[in-house]
Amino acid sequence: MKHLHVHGKRFVVLGGELHNSSSSSRPAIRDAFDALDGMNLNTVLAPISWRQLEPHEGEFDFSLVDELVSTARDKNLHLIPLWFGAWKNGRSTYVPDWVRSDPERFPRAEIRTDETRDCLTPFATEAAEADARAFAALMAHIRDIDAAEGTIVMVQVENEVGILGDSRDRSAAAEHAYRSSVPEDVLAALRTDAPLRIRASWRSRGEHQAGTWSEMFGDTTDTDEAFMAAAYARHVERVAAAGRAQYPLPLFANAWLYTQLEVADGNPAGGQEPGIYPSGGPLPHVGAIWSALAPSLDLLVPDIYFGDFDQICRDYIGLSGGLLIPEMRRNLAGVADAFVALGSHSAIGVSPFGIDTTELPEGEALFDAYGALAVLAEVNSAPPIGSFRLHAELEQQELALGRYTAIARREPNRVGGFHEWGYGLIVQESEDTFLACGRGAELSFFCAEGRAEIVKVEELRAHESGVEVYRELNGDETESGSVVVLPSLEPRPPSDAYHIPSIRRRSGVVRFTLATPPPATAPAAEPSRSTRR
């Protein structure tokens, strides 16, 4: 799934995810949405708890779902529900009491220390069936109340699944599955070209076509993680398929990522070994298993707080053909990452976590970026052709713009340094006309004939009737026509050496037109001696 369409038009999610408890009551929902006023979001991601949806088996309470939908409509926002069903962050703390209190029917996972976890085992069929019934009821209700209006645009299935504390489940049901033959659908994933870490072990052991997990791959944590991935993918597929049968909205599952960084114990992001991060979740090195065993999911997506941002984006596009980031940082670095996701990877959307407690000054860059991106989308909804993210270790980037080349540089602060961050993206409107959106950068342009000329620069801004050309920029605002400037939100420090002010408070969205320079005129030939007087 490469793009999301809402009411027949390409839609980019400029989202924010509420805190886990912000949708647990009607007053909390209203307060959370009120806190979003002025943030320029178009979509809210909000949890829906199985515990609250089905407090008694077979009896559903949709009052909080209705409140979320009606409040989103009142605020002119779209909604992405997050189904906190059998698992949330590797644990089962959102299951109903009638599930939690019946371990015979809904057994728990166990780990090497013989500890029983607050985590349902994915090897129990009754838990999958109950989870699927509840999710199907939710999707049927969404269909009934929202099919005409389309407030809800996607749904997340579970949240960051996987087992914590060990690389695999050691419960009786899990041990039986581990000692059984590797299922054929896992073998089919193994035979594809999709990245799969255990494939190297399989090949080194002779590429056997049958055998137990241990026999085919060896007793390693990589084997354990692939084993758990198959189990979790089967459960999530049962849930997703049941929901899709009721209402075929796009569905996705998110991943708590591993990272090479050291993280504190219990940190809800990162980790270097399966079990420190949830083992079995939809990570790239087991993504082929997830794709094969959970075909009802449209996307496998990353929650990105650490790591190589560009590479993570590429990995997940490789898994699903598209990219959505339902959780990310909400600070200035996170905003710069969002421009990369949207501009270089054509992401379906981005969504910083904890949006309802984001305040100034931390949220200034995010609110500004969403406002500018909304203007851009109103003018032209085409996917961007490139992006840039500039900082102390990367002070300039080159972008291909058809027959032109852009050089994006960090904006000077006029006292011998640069503004901390520069970020932005570019959309092409015609061969010579482009839209740029961002902050903290200066753009210069080149072509085969030399330095391209900047013919015209217009600043665009939101207006009650849509978008207006607010002013044409020239002179000091373009360094005498030499660059397109996307001014930083940071104020320029006072300078004794530079006294000329310029307009700094701008929308961050411009349309500019380029031209190739005219050919140089050959100098007139000197008259010959015979013709001189």
Short mmCIF file of C-alpha atoms in Angstrom, two decimals, residues 137-452:
data_model
loop_
_atom_site.label_atom_id
_atom_site.label_comp_id
_atom_site.label_asym_id
_atom_site.label_seq_id
_atom_site.Cartn_x
_atom_site.Cartn_y
_atom_site.Cartn_z
CA ALA A 137 -17.55 -6.33 16.40
CA LEU A 138 -15.55 -3.10 16.51
CA MET A 139 -15.13 -2.99 12.73
CA ALA A 140 -18.81 -3.76 12.17
CA HIS A 141 -19.73 -0.87 14.45
CA ILE A 142 -17.32 1.47 12.66
CA ARG A 143 -18.95 0.45 9.36
CA ASP A 144 -22.41 1.17 10.73
CA ILE A 145 -21.61 4.62 12.11
CA ASP A 146 -18.93 5.87 9.72
CA ALA A 147 -19.07 4.24 6.28
CA ALA A 148 -20.82 7.29 4.82
CA GLU A 149 -18.66 10.01 6.41
CA GLY A 150 -15.26 8.29 6.41
CA THR A 151 -13.93 9.88 9.61
CA ILE A 152 -11.92 6.73 10.33
CA VAL A 153 -9.32 6.16 7.61
CA MET A 154 -7.20 3.24 8.90
CA VAL A 155 -7.02 0.90 11.91
CA GLN A 156 -4.03 -0.51 13.78
CA VAL A 157 -4.26 -4.16 14.87
CA GLU A 158 -2.69 -4.73 18.34
CA ASN A 159 0.28 -2.65 19.46
CA GLU A 160 3.97 -3.63 19.35
CA VAL A 161 3.44 -7.37 19.81
CA GLY A 162 6.15 -9.77 20.90
CA ILE A 163 7.40 -11.44 24.06
CA LEU A 164 9.58 -9.62 26.59
CA GLY A 165 11.98 -11.21 29.04
CA ASP A 166 13.01 -14.11 26.80
CA SER A 167 13.63 -14.78 23.13
CA ARG A 168 10.66 -17.17 22.97
CA ASP A 169 7.67 -18.44 24.86
CA ARG A 170 8.42 -21.55 26.99
CA SER A 171 4.85 -22.50 27.83
CA ALA A 172 3.67 -26.06 27.20
CA ALA A 173 1.81 -25.10 24.01
CA ALA A 174 4.81 -23.18 22.72
CA GLU A 175 7.24 -26.02 23.46
CA HIS A 176 4.99 -28.43 21.59
CA ALA A 177 4.96 -26.11 18.56
CA TYR A 178 8.74 -25.64 18.70
CA ARG A 179 9.32 -29.39 18.63
CA SER A 180 6.86 -29.89 15.77
CA SER A 181 7.64 -29.58 12.07
CA VAL A 182 8.14 -26.08 10.71
CA PRO A 183 4.85 -25.14 9.00
CA GLU A 184 4.71 -25.06 5.22
CA ASP A 185 3.77 -21.37 5.06
CA VAL A 186 6.97 -20.51 6.93
CA LEU A 187 8.93 -22.66 4.49
CA ALA A 188 7.26 -20.82 1.62
CA ALA A 189 8.46 -17.50 3.08
CA LEU A 190 11.92 -19.00 3.40
CA ARG A 191 12.02 -19.76 -0.33
CA THR A 192 11.25 -16.17 -1.36
CA ASP A 193 13.82 -13.44 -1.99
CA ALA A 194 12.48 -11.30 0.86
CA PRO A 195 15.01 -10.58 3.63
CA LEU A 196 14.87 -13.20 6.37
CA ARG A 197 17.69 -13.62 8.86
CA ILE A 198 17.19 -17.33 9.52
CA ARG A 199 17.65 -18.11 5.82
CA ALA A 200 21.45 -18.11 6.27
CA SER A 201 21.20 -20.75 9.01
CA TRP A 202 18.85 -22.84 6.88
CA ARG A 203 21.26 -22.78 3.96
CA SER A 204 24.27 -23.55 6.11
CA ARG A 205 22.43 -26.60 7.48
CA GLY A 206 21.63 -28.01 4.04
CA GLU A 207 18.32 -26.31 3.07
CA HIS A 208 16.24 -29.18 4.43
CA GLN A 209 12.61 -29.09 3.35
CA ALA A 210 11.20 -30.54 6.57
CA GLY A 211 12.09 -30.77 10.23
CA THR A 212 11.61 -29.08 13.56
CA TRP A 213 12.68 -25.50 14.20
CA SER A 214 15.79 -26.71 15.94
CA GLU A 215 16.68 -29.19 13.20
CA MET A 216 16.24 -26.72 10.37
CA PHE A 217 17.72 -23.58 11.91
CA GLY A 218 19.58 -24.50 15.10
CA ASP A 219 18.85 -23.45 18.66
CA THR A 220 19.61 -19.72 18.43
CA THR A 221 17.85 -16.52 19.37
CA ASP A 222 17.34 -15.88 15.64
CA THR A 223 15.40 -19.14 15.44
CA ASP A 224 13.43 -18.20 18.54
CA GLU A 225 12.50 -14.83 17.09
CA ALA A 226 11.35 -16.31 13.78
CA PHE A 227 9.35 -18.95 15.68
CA MET A 228 7.59 -16.24 17.69
CA ALA A 229 7.05 -14.12 14.58
CA ALA A 230 5.12 -16.96 12.97
CA ALA A 231 2.95 -17.36 16.08
CA TYR A 232 2.15 -13.68 16.49
CA ALA A 233 1.53 -13.24 12.75
CA ARG A 234 -1.01 -16.08 12.79
CA HIS A 235 -2.89 -14.54 15.70
CA VAL A 236 -2.87 -11.05 14.17
CA GLU A 237 -4.00 -12.45 10.83
CA ARG A 238 -6.99 -14.12 12.47
CA VAL A 239 -7.92 -10.81 14.11
CA ALA A 240 -7.31 -8.70 11.00
CA ALA A 241 -9.19 -11.06 8.69
CA ALA A 242 -12.21 -11.07 11.00
CA GLY A 243 -12.24 -7.28 11.06
CA ARG A 244 -11.71 -6.90 7.32
CA ALA A 245 -14.65 -9.22 6.66
CA GLN A 246 -16.86 -6.68 8.42
CA TYR A 247 -15.38 -3.49 6.98
CA PRO A 248 -12.36 -3.42 4.64
CA LEU A 249 -10.52 -0.35 5.93
CA PRO A 250 -6.71 -0.36 5.56
CA LEU A 251 -5.13 -2.28 8.45
CA PHE A 252 -1.59 -2.19 9.81
CA ALA A 253 0.57 -3.62 12.60
CA ASN A 254 3.33 -1.61 14.25
CA ALA A 255 6.74 -2.65 15.56
CA TRP A 256 8.86 -1.79 18.58
CA LEU A 257 12.27 -1.61 16.90
CA TYR A 258 15.60 -3.01 17.96
CA THR A 259 18.54 -0.65 18.21
CA GLN A 260 22.28 -0.90 18.73
CA LEU A 261 22.05 1.88 21.30
CA GLU A 262 22.15 1.00 24.98
CA VAL A 263 18.72 1.57 26.50
CA ALA A 264 17.56 1.42 30.08
CA ASP A 265 15.72 -1.66 31.26
CA GLY A 266 12.01 -1.25 30.64
CA ASN A 267 12.48 1.56 28.12
CA PRO A 268 9.52 1.21 25.73
CA ALA A 269 11.70 1.55 22.63
CA GLY A 270 14.87 -0.06 21.36
CA GLY A 271 16.93 -2.96 22.67
CA GLN A 272 19.68 -5.11 21.19
CA GLU A 273 18.38 -8.67 21.72
CA PRO A 274 15.00 -10.36 21.20
CA GLY A 275 13.34 -10.34 24.58
CA ILE A 276 14.76 -6.90 25.40
CA TYR A 277 12.71 -5.68 22.46
CA PRO A 278 9.55 -7.78 21.92
CA SER A 279 10.63 -11.00 20.23
CA GLY A 280 8.40 -11.91 17.28
CA GLY A 281 7.16 -8.47 16.33
CA PRO A 282 7.06 -7.31 12.68
CA LEU A 283 10.72 -6.37 12.31
CA PRO A 284 12.50 -6.34 8.94
CA HIS A 285 14.55 -9.49 9.57
CA VAL A 286 11.35 -11.52 10.17
CA GLY A 287 9.14 -9.41 7.90
CA ALA A 288 8.93 -12.10 5.23
CA ILE A 289 7.20 -14.37 7.76
CA TRP A 290 4.77 -11.64 8.72
CA SER A 291 3.98 -10.80 5.11
CA ALA A 292 3.32 -14.45 4.28
CA LEU A 293 1.29 -15.32 7.37
CA ALA A 294 -0.69 -12.08 7.82
CA PRO A 295 -1.88 -11.12 4.31
CA SER A 296 -4.90 -9.21 5.66
CA LEU A 297 -2.56 -6.46 6.86
CA ASP A 298 -1.96 -3.68 4.34
CA LEU A 299 1.16 -2.42 6.07
CA LEU A 300 3.84 -3.38 8.56
CA VAL A 301 5.08 -0.14 10.09
CA PRO A 302 7.83 1.09 12.44
CA ASP A 303 7.63 3.19 15.58
CA ILE A 304 10.87 5.19 15.20
CA TYR A 305 12.61 6.77 18.16
CA PHE A 306 16.19 5.60 17.54
CA GLY A 307 18.44 4.32 14.79
CA ASP A 308 19.18 5.05 11.15
CA PHE A 309 15.96 6.80 10.13
CA ASP A 310 16.46 6.55 6.37
CA GLN A 311 17.39 2.88 6.49
CA ILE A 312 14.42 2.00 8.68
CA CYS A 313 12.12 3.76 6.21
CA ARG A 314 13.65 1.87 3.29
CA ASP A 315 13.37 -1.45 5.14
CA TYR A 316 9.67 -1.04 5.82
CA ILE A 317 8.88 0.18 2.32
CA GLY A 318 10.57 -3.03 1.18
CA LEU A 319 8.20 -5.06 3.36
CA SER A 320 4.88 -3.43 2.46
CA GLY A 321 5.45 -1.12 -0.47
CA GLY A 322 4.51 1.93 1.62
CA LEU A 323 5.37 3.71 4.85
CA LEU A 324 3.44 5.01 7.85
CA ILE A 325 5.12 6.08 11.10
CA PRO A 326 2.48 5.95 13.87
CA GLU A 327 4.95 6.85 16.63
CA MET A 328 7.99 9.13 16.51
CA ARG A 329 9.60 11.99 18.39
CA ARG A 330 7.69 15.24 18.68
CA ASN A 331 10.72 17.55 19.04
CA LEU A 332 12.65 19.48 16.38
CA ALA A 333 14.69 16.42 15.35
CA GLY A 334 11.45 14.47 14.95
CA VAL A 335 10.02 17.21 12.72
CA ALA A 336 13.13 17.05 10.52
CA ASP A 337 12.66 13.26 10.31
CA ALA A 338 9.04 13.75 9.31
CA PHE A 339 10.10 15.84 6.30
CA VAL A 340 12.44 13.04 5.23
CA ALA A 341 9.67 10.45 5.58
CA LEU A 342 7.21 12.53 3.58
CA GLY A 343 9.63 14.02 1.06
CA SER A 344 12.09 11.24 0.30
CA HIS A 345 9.98 8.16 1.07
CA SER A 346 6.46 9.38 0.12
CA ALA A 347 5.16 8.26 3.50
CA ILE A 348 1.43 7.80 3.94
CA GLY A 349 1.80 9.80 7.12
CA VAL A 350 3.66 10.63 10.30
CA SER A 351 2.47 10.84 13.89
CA PRO A 352 4.46 11.97 16.93
CA PHE A 353 3.48 10.25 20.17
CA GLY A 354 1.95 12.03 23.15
CA ILE A 355 0.45 14.76 21.03
CA ASP A 356 -2.10 15.84 23.63
CA THR A 357 0.61 17.00 26.06
CA THR A 358 2.76 18.73 23.44
CA GLU A 359 3.17 22.36 24.44
CA LEU A 360 5.18 25.38 23.39
CA PRO A 361 8.05 25.85 22.96
CA GLU A 362 8.66 22.11 22.29
CA GLY A 363 5.80 21.85 19.84
CA GLU A 364 6.44 25.05 17.88
CA ALA A 365 8.29 23.36 15.02
CA LEU A 366 5.69 20.57 14.77
CA PHE A 367 2.68 22.89 14.72
CA ASP A 368 4.40 25.14 12.19
CA ALA A 369 5.36 22.18 9.97
CA TYR A 370 1.84 20.75 9.94
CA GLY A 371 0.42 24.15 9.04
CA ALA A 372 2.86 24.55 6.16
CA LEU A 373 2.33 20.99 4.93
CA ALA A 374 -1.44 21.53 4.96
CA VAL A 375 -0.99 24.58 2.72
CA LEU A 376 1.21 22.57 0.41
CA ALA A 377 -1.33 19.74 0.18
CA GLU A 378 -4.10 22.21 -0.62
CA VAL A 379 -2.09 23.62 -3.53
CA ASN A 380 -0.73 20.36 -4.93
CA SER A 381 -1.23 16.84 -3.56
CA ALA A 382 1.42 15.22 -5.79
CA PRO A 383 4.12 13.23 -3.98
CA PRO A 384 7.29 15.25 -3.30
CA ILE A 385 10.36 14.64 -5.42
CA GLY A 386 12.87 15.03 -2.61
CA SER A 387 13.64 16.29 0.86
CA PHE A 388 16.54 17.53 2.94
CA ARG A 389 17.49 17.34 6.63
CA LEU A 390 20.46 19.51 7.61
CA HIS A 391 22.37 19.65 10.89
CA ALA A 392 25.88 20.11 12.24
CA GLU A 393 27.12 16.86 10.67
CA LEU A 394 25.38 17.41 7.31
CA GLU A 395 25.44 21.07 6.35
CA GLN A 396 24.28 20.72 2.75
CA GLN A 397 22.44 18.27 0.49
CA GLU A 398 21.97 17.98 -3.24
CA LEU A 399 18.54 17.27 -4.75
CA ALA A 400 17.67 16.39 -8.35
CA LEU A 401 14.84 18.56 -9.71
CA GLY A 402 14.42 17.37 -13.27
CA ARG A 403 16.79 19.40 -15.41
CA TYR A 404 17.89 21.39 -12.36
CA THR A 405 19.94 20.53 -9.30
CA ALA A 406 19.19 22.14 -5.94
CA ILE A 407 21.78 22.64 -3.22
CA ALA A 408 20.17 22.99 0.21
CA ARG A 409 22.38 24.56 2.86
CA ARG A 410 21.78 25.38 6.49
CA GLU A 411 20.70 28.97 6.87
CA PRO A 412 23.44 31.29 8.24
CA ASN A 413 22.62 33.03 11.52
CA ARG A 414 24.66 36.14 10.58
CA VAL A 415 27.06 35.83 13.53
CA GLY A 416 29.43 33.33 11.98
CA GLY A 417 27.33 30.22 12.50
CA PHE A 418 24.19 28.46 11.29
CA HIS A 419 20.76 27.71 12.58
CA GLU A 420 20.70 24.29 14.25
CA TRP A 421 18.34 22.45 11.91
CA GLY A 422 17.30 22.84 8.31
CA TYR A 423 14.57 20.67 6.79
CA GLY A 424 12.15 20.69 3.93
CA LEU A 425 10.72 19.01 0.86
CA ILE A 426 10.06 19.96 -2.75
CA VAL A 427 7.13 19.24 -5.08
CA GLN A 428 7.44 19.76 -8.83
CA GLU A 429 4.55 21.56 -10.57
CA SER A 430 6.01 21.89 -14.06
CA GLU A 431 9.38 21.66 -15.76
CA ASP A 432 10.47 24.98 -14.27
CA THR A 433 8.09 25.60 -11.35
CA PHE A 434 8.32 24.03 -7.90
CA LEU A 435 6.88 24.24 -4.40
CA ALA A 436 9.11 24.14 -1.33
CA CYS A 437 8.11 23.73 2.28
CA GLY A 438 10.39 23.82 5.30
CA ARG A 439 12.62 25.81 7.61
CA GLY A 440 16.21 26.79 8.28
CA ALA A 441 17.63 26.43 4.77
CA GLU A 442 18.78 28.33 1.71
CA LEU A 443 18.29 26.77 -1.73
CA SER A 444 20.44 27.56 -4.75
CA PHE A 445 19.97 26.01 -8.18
CA PHE A 446 22.13 24.81 -11.04
CA CYS A 447 21.69 23.33 -14.50
CA ALA A 448 23.86 22.14 -17.36
CA GLU A 449 24.32 25.73 -18.53
CA GLY A 450 25.54 26.94 -15.13
CA ARG A 451 23.77 28.58 -12.21
CA ALA A 452 20.01 28.65 -12.81
#
